[in-house]
Coordinates of N, CA, C and O in Angstrom, one line a residue:
M1 N 9.2 1.4 24.1 CA 8.4 1.2 23.2 C 9.6 0.9 21.6 O 10.1 1.8 21.1
T2 N 9.0 -0.4 21.0 CA 9.7 -0.7 19.8 C 9.2 -0.6 18.7 O 8.1 -1.0 18.8
R3 N 9.6 -0.6 17.2 CA 8.9 -0.7 16.0 C 9.6 -1.0 15.3 O 11.0 -0.8 15.1
L4 N 9.3 -2.0 14.2 CA 10.3 -2.4 13.2 C 9.6 -1.6 12.0 O 8.3 -1.1 11.4
V5 N 10.9 -1.6 11.1 CA 10.4 -0.4 10.2 C 11.4 -1.4 9.2 O 12.5 -2.1 9.4
C6 N 11.2 -1.1 7.9 CA 11.7 -1.6 6.7 C 12.1 -1.1 5.1 O 11.1 -0.1 5.0
G7 N 13.6 -1.2 4.9 CA 13.5 -0.3 3.8 C 14.0 -1.2 2.6 O 14.7 -2.5 2.8
I8 N 13.6 -1.5 1.3 CA 13.6 -2.1 0.3 C 14.2 -1.5 -0.9 O 13.7 -0.2 -1.1
D9 N 15.1 -2.0 -1.7 CA 15.7 -1.8 -2.5 C 15.8 -2.5 -3.9 O 16.0 -3.5 -3.7
V10 N 14.6 -2.0 -4.7 CA 14.8 -3.0 -6.1 C 16.0 -2.4 -7.0 O 15.8 -1.1 -7.5
G11 N 16.6 -3.1 -7.1 CA 18.0 -2.8 -7.7 C 18.2 -3.4 -9.0 O 17.0 -4.3 -9.5
T12 N 19.3 -3.7 -9.7 CA 19.1 -4.1 -11.0 C 19.6 -5.6 -11.2 O 19.2 -6.3 -12.3
G13 N 20.2 -6.3 -10.1 CA 20.1 -7.5 -10.1 C 19.8 -8.1 -8.6 O 20.1 -9.5 -9.1
S14 N 19.1 -7.8 -8.4 CA 18.7 -8.0 -6.6 C 17.4 -6.9 -6.0 O 17.6 -6.0 -6.5
I15 N 16.8 -7.8 -5.6 CA 15.8 -6.8 -4.4 C 16.2 -7.0 -2.9 O 16.8 -8.4 -2.5
R16 N 16.8 -5.9 -2.3 CA 17.1 -5.9 -1.1 C 16.2 -5.6 0.2 O 15.4 -4.4 -0.3
A17 N 16.3 -6.1 1.2 CA 14.9 -5.5 2.4 C 16.1 -5.4 3.7 O 16.8 -6.4 3.9
A18 N 16.3 -4.5 4.4 CA 16.6 -4.1 5.7 C 15.5 -4.0 6.8 O 14.6 -3.2 6.7
V19 N 15.2 -4.9 7.4 CA 14.3 -4.7 8.5 C 15.2 -4.4 9.6 O 16.2 -5.2 10.5
L20 N 14.6 -3.4 10.4 CA 15.1 -2.8 11.5 C 14.4 -2.6 12.6 O 13.1 -2.4 12.6
R21 N 14.7 -2.8 14.1 CA 13.7 -2.6 15.4 C 14.2 -1.4 15.6 O 15.7 -1.6 16.4
L22 N 13.5 -0.5 16.1 CA 13.7 0.9 16.8 C 13.5 0.8 18.3 O 12.4 0.7 18.1
G23 N 14.0 1.2 19.0 CA 13.8 2.2 20.5 C 14.0 3.2 20.6 O 14.1 3.9 19.6
I24 N 13.6 4.0 21.5 CA 14.0 5.2 21.9 C 15.1 5.7 21.5 O 15.1 6.4 20.8
R25 N 16.1 4.9 22.1 CA 17.7 5.3 21.7 C 18.2 4.3 21.1 O 19.4 4.5 21.5
S26 N 17.7 3.6 20.3 CA 18.7 2.0 20.2 C 18.0 1.8 18.6 O 16.6 2.2 18.4
A27 N 18.8 1.1 18.0 CA 18.4 0.5 16.4 C 19.0 -0.9 16.6 O 20.5 -1.1 16.8
E28 N 18.4 -2.0 16.5 CA 18.9 -3.2 16.2 C 18.7 -3.7 14.5 O 17.2 -3.7 14.3
T29 N 19.6 -4.3 13.7 CA 19.2 -5.2 12.5 C 18.5 -6.3 13.1 O 18.9 -7.2 13.5
V30 N 17.3 -6.5 12.5 CA 16.3 -7.9 12.6 C 16.9 -8.8 11.4 O 16.9 -9.8 11.7
A31 N 16.9 -8.4 10.2 CA 17.3 -9.0 8.9 C 17.6 -7.9 7.8 O 17.2 -7.3 7.6
L32 N 18.6 -8.6 7.2 CA 19.0 -8.3 6.1 C 18.7 -9.5 4.8 O 19.1 -10.2 5.0
L33 N 17.8 -9.2 3.8 CA 17.3 -10.3 3.4 C 17.8 -9.5 1.6 O 17.4 -8.4 1.3
E34 N 17.8 -10.5 0.8 CA 18.0 -10.5 -0.7 C 17.6 -11.8 -1.2 O 18.1 -12.5 -1.1
T35 N 17.3 -10.9 -2.7 CA 16.8 -12.2 -3.5 C 17.2 -11.5 -4.7 O 17.0 -10.6 -5.3
P36 N 17.8 -12.5 -5.8 CA 18.4 -12.4 -7.1 C 17.1 -11.9 -7.9 O 16.5 -12.5 -7.9
L37 N 17.5 -11.3 -9.0 CA 16.6 -11.0 -10.0 C 17.4 -11.8 -11.2 O 18.5 -11.9 -11.5
R38 N 16.0 -12.0 -12.0 CA 16.4 -13.3 -13.4 C 16.7 -11.9 -14.2 O 15.7 -11.4 -14.7
V39 N 17.9 -11.4 -14.6 CA 18.2 -10.9 -15.3 C 18.6 -11.1 -17.0 O 19.0 -11.8 -16.8
P40 N 18.1 -10.3 -18.1 CA 18.5 -10.7 -19.5 C 19.7 -10.6 -19.4 O 20.6 -9.9 -19.2
D41 N 20.4 -11.7 -20.1 CA 21.7 -11.9 -20.8 C 22.2 -10.7 -21.8 O 23.2 -10.4 -22.0
D42 N 21.4 -10.2 -22.5 CA 21.7 -8.7 -23.7 C 21.5 -7.6 -23.0 O 22.0 -6.6 -23.4
G43 N 21.2 -7.3 -21.6 CA 21.6 -6.0 -20.6 C 20.5 -5.4 -20.9 O 20.4 -4.3 -20.5
S44 N 19.1 -5.9 -21.3 CA 18.1 -5.2 -21.3 C 17.5 -4.8 -20.3 O 17.7 -5.5 -19.0
P45 N 16.5 -4.2 -19.5 CA 16.1 -4.0 -18.3 C 15.5 -5.0 -17.8 O 14.9 -6.2 -18.6
V46 N 15.2 -5.7 -16.4 CA 14.7 -6.4 -15.8 C 13.1 -6.9 -16.3 O 12.1 -5.6 -16.1
D47 N 12.6 -7.6 -16.7 CA 11.3 -8.3 -17.1 C 10.4 -8.0 -15.6 O 10.8 -8.6 -14.9
P48 N 9.2 -7.3 -16.1 CA 8.2 -7.3 -14.6 C 7.8 -8.5 -14.0 O 7.7 -8.6 -12.7
A49 N 7.6 -9.2 -14.8 CA 7.7 -11.0 -14.3 C 8.8 -11.4 -13.3 O 8.5 -11.9 -12.6
A50 N 9.8 -11.1 -13.6 CA 10.5 -11.0 -13.0 C 10.6 -10.2 -11.4 O 11.6 -11.2 -10.6
L51 N 10.7 -9.1 -11.7 CA 10.6 -8.3 -10.1 C 9.3 -9.3 -9.7 O 9.4 -9.4 -8.1
D52 N 8.4 -9.6 -10.2 CA 7.5 -9.9 -9.3 C 7.4 -11.3 -8.7 O 7.3 -11.7 -7.5
E53 N 8.1 -12.0 -9.7 CA 8.8 -13.4 -9.2 C 9.7 -13.2 -7.6 O 9.1 -13.8 -6.8
A54 N 10.4 -12.3 -7.9 CA 11.4 -12.1 -6.9 C 10.9 -11.4 -5.2 O 11.1 -11.9 -4.5
L55 N 9.8 -10.3 -6.1 CA 9.1 -9.8 -4.4 C 8.0 -10.9 -3.9 O 7.9 -11.2 -2.8
A56 N 7.8 -11.9 -4.7 CA 6.9 -13.3 -4.2 C 7.8 -13.9 -3.2 O 7.5 -14.6 -2.1
E57 N 8.8 -14.0 -3.8 CA 10.3 -15.0 -3.0 C 10.5 -14.1 -1.5 O 10.5 -14.7 -0.6
L58 N 10.6 -12.6 -1.5 CA 11.0 -12.1 -0.8 C 10.1 -11.4 0.3 O 10.3 -11.7 1.4
A59 N 8.7 -10.9 0.1 CA 7.8 -11.1 0.8 C 7.7 -11.5 2.2 O 7.1 -11.4 3.1
P60 N 7.7 -13.0 2.1 CA 7.0 -14.0 2.7 C 8.3 -13.9 4.0 O 7.9 -14.3 5.2
R61 N 9.6 -13.7 3.6 CA 10.7 -13.6 4.6 C 10.9 -11.9 5.4 O 11.6 -12.2 6.4
I62 N 9.7 -11.5 5.1 CA 10.0 -10.0 5.9 C 9.4 -10.4 7.1 O 8.0 -10.8 7.2
P63 N 9.8 -10.1 8.1 CA 9.1 -10.4 9.5 C 7.5 -9.5 9.5 O 7.5 -8.9 9.2
R64 N 6.7 -10.4 10.5 CA 5.4 -9.7 10.6 C 5.5 -8.7 11.5 O 6.5 -8.3 12.4
G65 N 4.8 -7.6 11.4 CA 4.7 -6.5 12.3 C 5.7 -5.3 12.1 O 5.8 -4.4 12.8
V66 N 5.8 -5.1 10.9 CA 6.8 -4.0 10.1 C 5.5 -3.1 10.1 O 4.7 -2.7 9.5
E67 N 5.9 -1.7 10.7 CA 5.2 -0.6 11.0 C 5.5 0.3 9.6 O 4.0 1.0 9.3
T68 N 6.2 0.5 9.6 CA 6.9 1.6 8.2 C 7.8 1.0 6.8 O 8.7 0.3 7.5
R69 N 7.2 1.4 5.8 CA 8.3 0.5 4.8 C 8.4 1.6 4.3 O 7.8 2.7 3.5
A70 N 10.0 1.9 3.6 CA 10.6 2.7 2.5 C 11.3 2.3 1.8 O 11.7 1.1 1.5
S71 N 10.8 2.5 0.1 CA 11.7 1.7 -1.1 C 12.1 2.9 -1.9 O 11.7 4.1 -2.0
A72 N 13.2 2.4 -2.6 CA 14.0 3.4 -3.1 C 13.7 3.3 -4.5 O 13.2 2.2 -5.4
L73 N 13.5 4.2 -5.4 CA 13.7 4.5 -6.9 C 14.6 4.4 -7.8 O 15.9 4.6 -7.2
S74 N 14.6 3.6 -8.8 CA 15.8 3.4 -9.7 C 16.4 4.7 -10.2 O 15.6 5.6 -10.7
G75 N 17.8 5.0 -10.2 CA 18.3 6.2 -10.6 C 18.3 6.2 -11.8 O 18.5 7.3 -12.3
S76 N 17.9 5.1 -13.0 CA 17.8 5.3 -14.2 C 16.4 6.3 -14.8 O 16.4 7.3 -15.8
D77 N 15.4 6.2 -13.8 CA 14.2 7.2 -13.9 C 14.1 8.1 -12.9 O 12.7 8.5 -12.9
A78 N 14.9 8.2 -12.2 CA 14.7 9.2 -11.3 C 16.1 9.9 -10.7 O 17.3 9.3 -11.1
T79 N 16.0 11.4 -10.3 CA 17.4 11.8 -9.7 C 17.1 12.7 -9.0 O 16.1 13.2 -8.1
V80 N 18.4 13.1 -8.2 CA 18.1 14.0 -7.2 C 19.2 15.2 -7.3 O 20.3 15.2 -8.3
R81 N 19.0 16.5 -7.1 CA 19.5 17.7 -7.5 C 19.3 18.6 -5.9 O 18.6 18.3 -5.3
I82 N 20.4 19.2 -5.8 CA 20.4 20.5 -4.9 C 20.1 21.9 -6.1 O 21.3 22.1 -6.9
L83 N 19.1 22.6 -5.8 CA 19.1 23.9 -6.8 C 18.9 25.0 -5.5 O 18.7 24.5 -4.2
G84 N 19.5 26.1 -6.1 CA 19.0 27.5 -5.3 C 17.8 28.3 -5.7 O 18.1 28.2 -6.9
F85 N 17.4 28.8 -4.6 CA 16.5 29.7 -5.2 C 16.3 31.0 -4.2 O 16.7 30.6 -2.6
P86 N 15.9 32.0 -4.5 CA 15.5 33.5 -3.4 C 14.4 32.6 -2.5 O 13.5 32.3 -2.8
R87 N 14.5 33.3 -1.3 CA 13.4 32.9 -0.2 C 12.2 33.0 -0.5 O 11.2 32.2 -0.3
A88 N 12.1 33.9 -1.3 CA 10.5 34.7 -1.6 C 9.9 33.5 -3.0 O 8.6 33.4 -2.8
A89 N 11.1 33.2 -3.5 CA 10.4 31.8 -4.4 C 10.0 30.6 -3.7 O 9.2 29.8 -4.4
L90 N 10.3 29.9 -2.8 CA 9.8 29.2 -2.1 C 8.5 29.0 -1.9 O 7.6 27.6 -1.4
R91 N 7.5 30.0 -2.1 CA 6.0 29.7 -1.8 C 5.4 29.2 -2.8 O 4.7 28.8 -2.6
Q92 N 6.0 29.3 -3.9 CA 5.9 28.3 -5.2 C 7.0 27.6 -5.8 O 7.3 27.4 -6.7
A93 N 7.4 26.7 -4.8 CA 8.7 25.9 -4.9 C 8.4 25.3 -6.1 O 9.1 24.9 -6.8
E94 N 7.3 24.7 -5.9 CA 7.3 23.1 -7.0 C 7.3 24.1 -8.5 O 7.6 23.3 -9.4
A95 N 6.4 24.9 -8.9 CA 6.3 25.5 -10.3 C 7.6 25.8 -10.4 O 8.4 25.9 -11.2
A96 N 8.7 26.7 -9.5 CA 10.0 27.1 -9.6 C 10.8 26.2 -9.6 O 11.9 25.9 -10.9
I97 N 10.8 24.8 -9.2 CA 11.5 23.9 -9.3 C 11.3 23.1 -10.5 O 12.5 22.5 -11.6
R98 N 10.2 23.2 -11.0 CA 9.7 22.5 -12.5 C 10.6 23.3 -13.4 O 10.9 22.8 -14.7
I99 N 10.8 24.7 -13.6 CA 11.2 25.7 -14.1 C 12.2 25.4 -14.4 O 13.0 25.2 -15.5
E100 N 13.2 25.3 -13.2 CA 14.6 25.0 -13.5 C 15.2 23.8 -13.9 O 15.9 24.0 -14.2
L101 N 14.0 22.9 -13.4 CA 14.5 21.3 -14.0 C 14.6 21.4 -15.6 O 15.1 20.2 -16.3
E102 N 13.8 22.0 -16.3 CA 13.5 22.2 -17.9 C 14.9 22.1 -18.4 O 15.4 22.6 -17.9
G103 N 15.3 20.5 -19.3 CA 16.5 20.9 -20.0 C 17.4 19.9 -18.8 O 18.5 19.7 -19.4
Q104 N 17.4 19.6 -17.9 CA 18.3 19.0 -16.8 C 17.8 17.8 -16.8 O 18.5 17.1 -16.7
L105 N 16.5 17.3 -17.2 CA 16.2 16.0 -17.2 C 15.9 15.3 -18.1 O 15.9 15.9 -19.2
P106 N 16.3 13.6 -18.1 CA 16.5 13.2 -19.5 C 14.8 12.4 -19.7 O 14.7 12.1 -20.9
F107 N 13.7 13.4 -19.0 CA 12.1 13.0 -19.7 C 11.4 14.4 -19.2 O 12.4 15.5 -18.2
E108 N 10.5 14.6 -19.6 CA 9.8 15.8 -19.2 C 9.6 15.9 -18.1 O 8.8 15.4 -17.1
A109 N 9.5 17.2 -17.3 CA 9.0 17.3 -16.0 C 7.8 17.5 -15.8 O 7.7 16.9 -14.8
S110 N 7.0 17.7 -16.8 CA 5.5 17.8 -16.7 C 5.0 16.1 -16.2 O 4.1 15.8 -15.8
E111 N 6.2 15.1 -16.9 CA 5.5 14.0 -16.4 C 6.6 13.2 -15.5 O 6.5 12.0 -15.2
A112 N 6.9 14.0 -14.3 CA 7.2 13.4 -13.5 C 7.0 13.9 -11.9 O 6.1 15.4 -11.8
V113 N 7.0 13.3 -10.8 CA 6.6 13.5 -9.6 C 7.8 14.4 -8.9 O 9.1 13.8 -9.0
L114 N 7.7 15.2 -8.1 CA 8.9 16.0 -7.3 C 8.8 15.8 -6.0 O 7.6 16.1 -5.7
D115 N 9.7 15.8 -5.2 CA 9.9 16.4 -3.7 C 10.8 16.9 -3.7 O 11.9 16.8 -4.0
H116 N 10.9 18.0 -2.4 CA 11.7 19.0 -2.0 C 11.8 18.7 -0.2 O 11.0 19.0 0.1
M117 N 13.2 18.9 -0.1 CA 13.5 19.4 1.6 C 14.4 20.6 1.3 O 15.8 20.8 0.6
L118 N 14.0 21.4 2.2 CA 15.0 22.6 2.5 C 16.3 22.3 3.2 O 16.1 21.6 4.2
L119 N 17.0 22.7 2.4 CA 18.8 22.2 3.5 C 19.4 23.4 4.0 O 20.0 23.0 4.8
S120 N 18.9 25.0 4.1 CA 19.7 26.0 4.3 C 18.6 26.4 5.4 O 18.2 25.4 6.3
Q121 N 19.6 27.1 6.6 CA 19.2 27.2 7.6 C 18.3 28.5 7.6 O 18.3 28.9 6.3
P122 N 17.3 28.5 8.5 CA 16.4 30.0 8.4 C 16.8 31.2 8.0 O 17.5 31.2 8.5
G123 N 16.4 31.8 7.3 CA 16.7 33.2 6.8 C 18.1 33.0 5.5 O 18.3 34.3 5.2
A124 N 18.7 32.3 5.4 CA 19.6 32.1 4.2 C 18.9 32.4 3.0 O 17.7 31.8 2.8
D125 N 19.7 33.2 2.3 CA 19.3 33.8 1.1 C 20.3 33.6 0.1 O 21.1 34.6 0.2
P126 N 20.3 33.1 -0.8 CA 19.4 32.1 -1.2 C 19.3 30.7 -0.7 O 19.9 30.3 -0.1
A127 N 18.1 30.3 -0.4 CA 17.9 29.0 -0.1 C 18.1 27.8 -0.8 O 17.9 27.6 -2.2
S128 N 18.7 26.7 -0.5 CA 19.2 25.4 -1.2 C 18.1 24.6 -0.6 O 17.8 24.2 0.0
L129 N 17.8 24.2 -1.7 CA 16.9 22.8 -1.7 C 17.0 21.4 -2.5 O 18.0 21.3 -3.4
L130 N 17.1 20.6 -1.6 CA 17.2 18.8 -2.3 C 16.2 18.5 -2.8 O 15.0 18.3 -2.5
V131 N 16.1 18.1 -4.2 CA 15.0 18.1 -5.1 C 15.3 16.6 -5.5 O 16.2 16.1 -5.9
A132 N 14.2 15.6 -5.1 CA 14.4 14.5 -6.0 C 12.9 14.4 -6.9 O 11.9 14.9 -6.7
V133 N 13.5 14.1 -8.0 CA 12.5 14.0 -9.4 C 12.4 12.3 -10.0 O 13.3 12.0 -10.1
A134 N 11.3 12.1 -10.3 CA 11.1 10.8 -10.8 C 9.6 10.7 -11.8 O 9.3 11.4 -11.6
R135 N 9.7 9.5 -12.9 CA 8.8 9.8 -13.6 C 7.7 9.0 -12.7 O 7.6 8.2 -12.3
T136 N 6.4 9.8 -13.4 CA 5.2 9.5 -12.8 C 4.9 7.9 -12.9 O 4.5 7.3 -12.4
D137 N 5.3 7.0 -14.0 CA 5.1 6.0 -14.7 C 5.9 5.1 -13.6 O 5.2 4.2 -13.1
T138 N 6.9 5.6 -13.7 CA 8.2 4.6 -12.8 C 7.4 4.5 -11.2 O 7.3 3.5 -10.8
V139 N 7.0 5.7 -10.4 CA 6.7 5.7 -9.2 C 5.3 4.7 -9.5 O 5.4 4.1 -8.2
R140 N 4.3 4.9 -10.0 CA 2.8 4.2 -10.0 C 3.3 2.6 -10.3 O 3.0 1.4 -9.5
A141 N 4.2 2.3 -11.1 CA 4.5 0.7 -11.6 C 5.2 0.2 -10.3 O 4.6 -0.7 -9.5
L142 N 5.9 0.9 -9.6 CA 7.0 0.6 -8.3 C 6.0 0.3 -7.0 O 5.9 -0.9 -6.6
V143 N 4.5 1.3 -6.9 CA 3.8 1.5 -6.1 C 3.1 0.1 -6.0 O 2.7 -0.5 -5.7
D144 N 2.7 0.0 -7.3 CA 1.7 -1.3 -7.7 C 2.4 -2.3 -7.4 O 1.7 -3.3 -6.9
L145 N 3.6 -2.7 -7.8 CA 4.4 -3.8 -7.6 C 4.8 -4.1 -6.3 O 4.3 -5.2 -6.0
L146 N 4.8 -3.5 -5.3 CA 5.0 -3.4 -4.0 C 3.9 -4.0 -3.5 O 3.6 -4.7 -2.4
G147 N 2.7 -3.0 -3.7 CA 1.6 -3.4 -3.1 C 0.7 -4.5 -3.2 O 0.4 -5.2 -2.7
R148 N 1.0 -5.6 -4.4 CA 0.5 -6.7 -4.7 C 1.3 -7.8 -3.7 O 0.5 -8.8 -4.0
H149 N 2.2 -7.3 -3.6 CA 3.0 -8.2 -2.5 C 2.9 -7.7 -0.8 O 3.6 -8.3 0.1
G150 N 2.1 -6.9 -0.5 CA 1.5 -6.6 0.9 C 2.8 -5.8 1.3 O 3.1 -5.9 2.5
L151 N 3.6 -5.2 0.4 CA 4.7 -4.4 0.9 C 4.8 -2.7 0.5 O 5.6 -2.3 0.1
D152 N 3.2 -2.2 0.8 CA 3.1 -0.9 0.4 C 4.2 0.0 1.1 O 4.0 0.3 2.2
P153 N 4.8 0.7 0.2 CA 5.8 1.3 0.8 C 5.2 2.9 1.5 O 4.0 3.7 0.8
E154 N 5.4 3.5 2.5 CA 5.2 4.8 3.2 C 5.8 5.8 2.6 O 5.2 7.1 2.6
A155 N 7.2 6.0 2.1 CA 7.7 6.6 1.4 C 8.6 6.1 0.4 O 8.9 5.1 0.5
L156 N 8.8 6.9 -0.5 CA 9.5 6.5 -1.6 C 10.6 7.7 -1.9 O 10.2 8.8 -1.6
A157 N 12.4 7.4 -2.5 CA 12.8 8.4 -2.3 C 13.9 7.6 -3.4 O 14.0 6.4 -4.0
V158 N 14.9 8.2 -4.0 CA 15.9 8.0 -4.8 C 17.5 7.3 -4.2 O 17.5 7.8 -3.3
G159 N 17.8 6.0 -4.3 CA 19.0 5.6 -3.7 C 18.8 5.2 -2.5 O 17.7 4.7 -2.2
A160 N 19.9 5.3 -1.5 CA 19.5 5.4 -0.1 C 18.6 6.4 0.5 O 18.7 6.2 1.8
L161 N 18.1 7.2 0.0 CA 17.5 8.6 0.8 C 16.4 7.8 1.4 O 15.8 8.5 2.5
P162 N 15.5 6.8 1.0 CA 14.4 6.3 1.8 C 15.1 5.5 3.2 O 13.7 5.9 4.1
L163 N 16.0 5.3 3.9 CA 16.7 5.0 4.6 C 16.1 6.4 5.9 O 16.1 6.1 6.9
L164 N 16.1 7.3 5.5 CA 16.3 8.6 6.1 C 15.1 8.8 6.7 O 14.4 9.5 7.6
H165 N 13.5 7.8 5.6 CA 12.2 8.3 6.3 C 12.2 7.4 7.7 O 11.2 7.4 8.3
L166 N 12.9 6.3 7.5 CA 13.0 5.1 8.4 C 13.1 5.3 10.0 O 12.5 5.1 11.2
V167 N 14.2 6.2 10.2 CA 14.8 6.8 11.3 C 14.5 8.1 11.7 O 14.6 8.9 10.9
P168 N 13.4 8.1 12.6 CA 13.3 9.7 13.4 C 14.1 10.5 13.7 O 15.1 10.4 13.9
R169 N 14.2 11.9 13.3 CA 15.3 13.1 13.5 C 15.4 13.1 15.0 O 14.8 12.6 15.9
G170 N 16.6 12.8 14.9 CA 17.4 12.9 16.4 C 17.7 11.5 17.4 O 18.0 11.5 18.6
H171 N 17.3 10.5 16.3 CA 17.4 9.0 17.0 C 19.0 8.6 16.8 O 19.8 8.7 15.9
A172 N 19.3 8.2 18.0 CA 20.7 8.0 18.0 C 20.8 6.8 17.2 O 20.3 5.8 17.3

């Protein structure tokens, strides 16, 4: 049984998509797609209309039958950190993470969504967490943008991390 998965990267100069066919023990690249963005000459951020145009061009080129989509958030409004916490604090991980991140982010932690993944071996104390944090407005805008073009992401992450959501654990 095979399934199609797609990773989408909305970059600063282009939008890229990678479509893979995953089998029980195989992975095959079906398509690597890229659409350039109309970038302002003055170095200012890409206009939302330019993103919309590029996605309108890219979306029809993505093969039908994609079951899972993951997308990357821009590093300008998102960050990844590794934080250490006593094991006992993990019961209230989100609150502890928000407190730890105060002063480390270029935006308020209260204006952010976050996710974390335990990196430590069971029983290790302190525990290490991989934490991804993004501005709530940025996440909403990306999900809305992709949704308008039928590319609703099942997973969002920072940088190349969305690719981790595409391939199941233990997949060769």
